[in-house]
Coordinates of C-alpha atoms in Angstrom, one line a residue:
M1 CA -14.3 -6.9 15.1
D2 CA -17.4 -5.2 13.8
Y3 CA -18.9 -5.3 10.3
R4 CA -18.5 -1.9 8.7
D5 CA -21.3 -0.7 6.4
Y6 CA -19.5 1.4 3.9
Y7 CA -22.7 2.3 2.1
A8 CA -24.0 3.8 5.3
I9 CA -20.8 5.6 6.0
L10 CA -21.0 7.4 2.6
D11 CA -24.8 7.6 2.9
V12 CA -25.4 6.0 -0.5
A13 CA -27.6 3.2 -1.7
K14 CA -26.1 -0.2 -2.3
G15 CA -26.8 0.1 -6.1
A16 CA -25.2 3.6 -6.2
S17 CA -23.2 4.4 -9.4
K18 CA -19.5 5.2 -9.3
D19 CA -20.4 8.9 -9.9
E20 CA -22.8 8.9 -7.0
V21 CA -20.2 7.3 -4.7
Q22 CA -17.7 9.9 -5.8
K23 CA -20.1 12.8 -5.3
A24 CA -21.0 11.6 -1.8
Y25 CA -17.4 11.1 -0.9
R26 CA -16.4 14.6 -2.0
K27 CA -19.2 16.2 0.0
L28 CA -18.4 14.3 3.2
A29 CA -14.6 14.6 2.8
R30 CA -15.0 18.4 2.4
K31 CA -17.1 18.5 5.5
F32 CA -14.9 16.4 7.8
H33 CA -11.4 17.1 6.5
P34 CA -9.2 17.7 9.6
D35 CA -7.7 20.8 8.1
I36 CA -11.2 22.3 8.0
N37 CA -13.2 20.6 10.7
K38 CA -11.6 20.9 14.1
S39 CA -14.1 18.9 16.1
P40 CA -12.6 15.9 18.1
E41 CA -14.4 13.3 16.0
A42 CA -13.6 14.8 12.6
E43 CA -10.3 12.9 12.0
Q44 CA -11.8 9.5 12.7
K45 CA -14.9 10.3 10.6
F46 CA -12.6 11.4 7.8
K47 CA -10.6 8.2 8.1
D48 CA -13.9 6.1 7.9
I49 CA -15.0 8.1 4.9
N50 CA -11.7 7.4 3.1
E51 CA -11.8 3.7 3.9
A52 CA -15.4 3.4 2.6
Y53 CA -14.4 5.2 -0.6
E54 CA -11.3 3.1 -1.1
V55 CA -13.6 0.1 -1.3
L56 CA -16.7 1.4 -3.1
K57 CA -14.8 3.2 -5.9
D58 CA -13.0 0.0 -6.9
P59 CA -15.2 -2.5 -8.8
D60 CA -13.1 -5.5 -7.7
K61 CA -13.0 -4.5 -4.0
R62 CA -16.6 -3.5 -4.0
A63 CA -17.7 -6.9 -5.5
K64 CA -15.7 -8.7 -2.8
Y65 CA -17.1 -6.5 -0.1
D66 CA -20.7 -7.0 -1.3
R67 CA -20.3 -10.8 -1.2
F68 CA -18.2 -11.1 1.9
G69 CA -20.1 -8.4 3.9
S70 CA -23.4 -10.3 4.0
A71 CA -21.6 -13.4 5.2
W72 CA -19.9 -11.3 7.9
K73 CA -23.2 -9.9 9.1
Q74 CA -24.7 -13.4 9.3
A75 CA -21.8 -14.6 11.3
Q76 CA -22.2 -11.7 13.7
R77 CA -25.9 -12.3 14.1
T78 CA -25.8 -16.1 14.7
G79 CA -22.4 -16.5 16.2
A80 CA -21.5 -19.1 13.6
P81 CA -20.4 -18.8 9.9
P82 CA -22.7 -19.6 7.0
P83 CA -22.1 -22.9 5.2
D84 CA -19.8 -21.4 2.6
F85 CA -18.0 -19.1 5.0
E86 CA -14.6 -21.0 4.8
D87 CA -14.9 -21.1 1.0
I88 CA -15.3 -17.3 1.0
F89 CA -12.2 -16.9 3.1
S90 CA -10.2 -19.2 0.9
Q91 CA -11.1 -17.1 -2.1
F92 CA -9.6 -14.0 -0.5
G93 CA -6.4 -15.8 0.4
F94 CA -7.0 -16.2 4.1
G95 CA -5.5 -19.3 5.8
G96 CA -7.3 -21.6 8.1
S97 CA -4.8 -21.7 11.0
G98 CA -3.0 -19.6 13.4
G99 CA -4.1 -16.3 14.9
R100 CA -7.1 -15.5 17.0
S101 CA -10.3 -17.6 17.2
G102 CA -12.9 -16.8 14.5
F103 CA -16.7 -17.3 14.7
G104 CA -16.9 -21.0 14.8
Q105 CA -14.9 -24.1 15.7
G106 CA -12.0 -24.7 13.3
T107 CA -12.1 -21.2 11.8
R108 CA -9.0 -19.3 13.1
I109 CA -8.0 -16.0 11.5
E110 CA -5.0 -13.7 12.1
F111 CA -6.4 -10.2 12.2
G112 CA -4.0 -7.5 11.1
G113 CA -4.0 -3.8 10.8
G114 CA -3.5 -2.6 14.3
A115 CA -3.2 1.0 15.6
G116 CA -0.8 2.0 12.8
S117 CA -3.0 1.2 9.8
P118 CA -5.0 3.8 8.1
F119 CA -7.7 1.2 7.7
S120 CA -9.8 -0.8 10.2
S121 CA -9.1 -4.4 11.1
F122 CA -12.3 -5.3 9.1
F123 CA -10.8 -3.8 5.9
E124 CA -7.4 -5.3 6.6
T125 CA -8.9 -8.8 7.1
L126 CA -11.0 -8.6 4.0
F127 CA -8.5 -7.1 1.6
G128 CA -5.1 -8.1 3.2
G129 CA -2.2 -5.8 3.8
G130 CA -2.2 -6.3 7.5
M131 CA -2.0 -10.1 7.8
G132 CA 0.8 -11.3 10.1
G133 CA 1.2 -7.9 11.8
A134 CA 4.4 -6.3 10.5
G135 CA 3.9 -5.4 6.9
G136 CA 1.7 -2.3 6.4
A137 CA 1.3 1.4 5.8
A138 CA 1.6 4.6 7.5
G139 CA -1.3 6.0 9.5
F140 CA -2.9 9.4 9.4
P141 CA -1.2 12.4 11.0
G142 CA 0.3 11.2 14.3
G143 CA -0.4 7.5 13.4
E144 CA 1.9 4.6 13.6
T145 CA 4.1 3.3 10.8
A146 CA 4.9 -0.4 10.3
A147 CA 8.3 -0.7 8.7
R148 CA 9.4 -3.6 6.4
A149 CA 13.0 -4.7 6.7
V150 CA 15.2 -4.9 3.6
G151 CA 18.7 -5.9 4.8
L152 CA 19.9 -3.1 7.0
D153 CA 17.5 -0.6 5.4
H154 CA 13.8 -0.4 6.3
E155 CA 10.9 0.7 4.1
A156 CA 7.5 2.1 5.2
K157 CA 4.7 4.3 3.7
I158 CA 3.8 7.7 5.0
V159 CA 0.3 9.0 4.1
L160 CA -0.1 12.8 3.7
S161 CA -2.9 15.2 2.8
L162 CA -2.3 17.2 -0.3
E163 CA -1.9 20.3 1.9
E164 CA 0.8 18.7 4.0
A165 CA 2.7 17.6 0.9
G166 CA 2.4 21.0 -0.6
R167 CA 3.6 23.1 2.3
G168 CA 6.1 20.6 3.7
G169 CA 7.3 20.9 7.3
K170 CA 7.8 18.7 10.4
R171 CA 5.8 15.7 11.3
E172 CA 6.1 13.1 14.1
I173 CA 5.5 9.4 13.3
Q174 CA 5.5 6.3 15.4
L175 CA 7.6 3.5 14.0
T176 CA 7.2 -0.2 14.9
D177 CA 10.5 -2.0 14.3
P178 CA 9.8 -5.2 12.4
T179 CA 12.7 -7.1 14.1
T180 CA 12.2 -6.0 17.7
G181 CA 8.5 -5.0 17.8
K182 CA 9.5 -1.9 19.8
K183 CA 8.0 1.5 19.0
R184 CA 10.0 4.6 18.3
T185 CA 8.8 8.2 17.7
L186 CA 10.6 10.0 14.9
R187 CA 10.4 13.6 13.7
V188 CA 10.3 13.7 9.9
T189 CA 11.0 16.7 7.7
I190 CA 8.5 16.6 4.8
P191 CA 10.0 18.3 1.7
K192 CA 7.8 21.0 0.2
G193 CA 6.1 19.7 -2.9
V194 CA 6.8 16.0 -2.3
R195 CA 4.7 13.8 -4.6
P196 CA 3.3 10.3 -4.5
G197 CA 5.9 7.5 -5.0
Q198 CA 8.8 9.7 -3.9
K199 CA 10.9 8.5 -0.9
I200 CA 12.0 10.4 2.2
R201 CA 15.3 9.0 3.5
L202 CA 16.0 9.0 7.2
S203 CA 19.7 8.2 7.6
G204 CA 20.6 5.8 10.4
Q205 CA 17.0 5.0 11.3
G206 CA 16.9 1.5 9.7
G207 CA 18.0 -1.9 10.9
N208 CA 20.8 -2.4 13.3
R209 CA 23.3 -5.2 12.7
G210 CA 26.7 -5.5 14.3
G211 CA 26.6 -1.9 15.5
R212 CA 25.9 -0.5 12.0
R213 CA 22.5 1.0 11.3
G214 CA 20.8 1.2 7.9
D215 CA 18.4 3.8 6.6
L216 CA 14.7 4.2 6.7
Y217 CA 12.9 5.0 3.4
L218 CA 9.4 6.5 3.7
T219 CA 7.4 6.1 0.4
V220 CA 4.9 9.0 0.1
D221 CA 1.3 8.4 -0.6
L222 CA -1.4 11.1 -0.7
L223 CA -5.0 11.0 0.5
P224 CA -7.6 11.8 -2.1
H225 CA -8.7 15.4 -1.9
P226 CA -12.3 16.6 -2.2
N227 CA -11.5 19.5 -4.5
F228 CA -8.2 18.9 -6.3
T229 CA -6.5 16.2 -8.5
L230 CA -2.7 16.3 -8.7
D231 CA -1.2 16.0 -12.2
G232 CA 2.6 16.4 -12.0
A233 CA 3.0 19.9 -10.6
H234 CA -0.4 21.0 -11.9
L235 CA -3.7 20.9 -9.9
K236 CA -7.0 20.2 -11.5
T237 CA -10.4 21.3 -10.1
M238 CA -14.0 22.0 -11.1
L239 CA -15.6 25.4 -11.4
P240 CA -19.4 25.3 -11.2
V241 CA -21.1 28.2 -13.0
T242 CA -24.7 29.2 -13.7
P243 CA -26.1 29.2 -17.3
S244 CA -26.1 33.0 -17.3
E245 CA -22.5 33.2 -16.1
A246 CA -21.5 30.7 -18.8
A247 CA -23.3 32.7 -21.6
L248 CA -22.5 36.3 -20.4
G249 CA -19.3 35.8 -18.6
G250 CA -18.6 37.0 -15.1
Q251 CA -16.4 36.6 -12.1
A252 CA -16.1 33.7 -9.6
T253 CA -14.2 32.9 -6.4
L254 CA -12.1 29.8 -6.6
A255 CA -10.3 27.9 -3.8
T256 CA -6.6 27.2 -4.2
L257 CA -4.2 25.3 -1.9
D258 CA -3.2 28.5 -0.1
G259 CA -6.4 30.6 -0.2
T260 CA -8.9 31.9 -2.7
V261 CA -8.6 33.8 -6.0
T262 CA -11.1 35.7 -8.1
L263 CA -11.1 34.8 -11.8
K264 CA -12.9 35.9 -14.9
I265 CA -15.3 33.5 -16.7
P266 CA -15.1 34.2 -20.4
P267 CA -18.5 34.8 -22.2
G268 CA -19.7 31.7 -24.1
S269 CA -18.1 29.2 -21.8
S270 CA -19.5 25.6 -22.2
S271 CA -18.9 22.8 -19.8
G272 CA -15.4 21.3 -20.3
R273 CA -13.7 24.6 -21.0
K274 CA -10.5 25.0 -18.9
I275 CA -9.2 28.2 -17.3
R276 CA -5.5 28.2 -16.4
L277 CA -4.2 30.0 -13.4
R278 CA -0.5 30.1 -13.8
G279 CA 1.6 29.5 -10.7
K280 CA -1.4 28.5 -8.5
G281 CA -0.7 24.8 -8.6
F282 CA 1.6 22.5 -6.7
P283 CA 5.2 23.3 -5.8
A284 CA 7.5 22.3 -8.6
G285 CA 10.9 22.9 -7.0
S286 CA 13.3 25.8 -7.1
G287 CA 10.6 28.1 -5.9
S288 CA 8.4 27.5 -8.9
F289 CA 4.8 26.2 -9.0
G290 CA 2.7 24.4 -11.4
D291 CA -0.7 25.7 -12.7
L292 CA -4.2 25.4 -11.5
L293 CA -6.6 24.2 -14.2
A294 CA -10.2 25.0 -13.5
E295 CA -12.7 23.1 -15.7
I296 CA -16.0 24.8 -16.1
R297 CA -19.1 22.9 -15.4
V298 CA -22.5 24.5 -16.2
M299 CA -25.0 23.8 -13.5
V300 CA -28.8 24.3 -13.6
P301 CA -31.2 24.4 -10.7
E302 CA -33.1 21.2 -10.0
K303 CA -36.3 23.1 -9.4
L304 CA -37.7 26.3 -10.8
D305 CA -40.5 28.6 -9.5
D306 CA -43.2 29.8 -11.9
R307 CA -41.4 33.1 -12.7
Q308 CA -38.0 31.4 -13.3
R309 CA -39.7 28.9 -15.6
R310 CA -41.4 31.6 -17.6
L311 CA -38.1 33.4 -18.1
Y312 CA -36.4 30.3 -19.3
E313 CA -39.2 29.7 -21.7
Q314 CA -38.9 33.2 -23.0
L315 CA -35.2 32.7 -23.5
E316 CA -35.8 29.4 -25.3
E317 CA -38.3 31.2 -27.7
A318 CA -35.9 34.1 -28.4
S319 CA -32.9 31.9 -29.0
D320 CA -32.0 30.1 -32.2
F321 CA -29.0 28.3 -30.6
D322 CA -29.0 24.6 -31.1
P323 CA -26.1 22.8 -29.3
R324 CA -26.7 19.5 -31.2
R325 CA -26.5 21.1 -34.6

């Protein structure tokens, strides 16, 4: 099991701020999202990006990763753990027996995760969730789902992109039965507009006891989206505009879940102003949709040529506007 450099995956420095991490994630997620990038390696790259972001966006996980990661690299390099390696393991709740052999004598670790986890075995071992093999989460499209038995009923998690949840439709999943260990392929109907935390019930696909079969409940989780944030049935997004567009008004093209729209930028729009596009949000049931809320963010160029600088200086001289007054 290889050490995974999450900072390198997101192409950020180790001391990067939360905003820098988020900015890098959004840029890469937009580039490698499987709905946009159809290259063979895009889905795995997108999976790696999401795993790295899951750790580096969370202060607690990031602190554990920073401390544990260096120990992991030393163990890989020398073939033996550092002196405090077992202590590090105990802090994260890892036992010292059972499972596959670790790096040195007496260190034995059960590696979880497996093919069905949306995270690598390195992530699962560091943060739990895959220890012991059966408990776990749904994979990415086409991935394997590990079910958890609750009496005759089983529970599992299915991870969808925002686009998948919005449009609904059919999807195949692989289910590992927690009692038999056998794999089954199921065809699931995703309800249009399903939201995080909601459950999809598959009747008769749960446990089997005495000839009676229970149900399988799939709890929905959504992947983070590079452009949109879901708020109930509303979608939130950012609309970058130039200083002249903000001051004078204009038109801009904005992406939605089902295409693009052209909207008007009102004159005198400062950063933080929101433009509401009714009915362009997430499905809300009964054929209705939430709204799309586009928050204006005024952007300025990082570099100016001599002519542009002179024009900005002339504008500054001609204007008596003071935003701090």
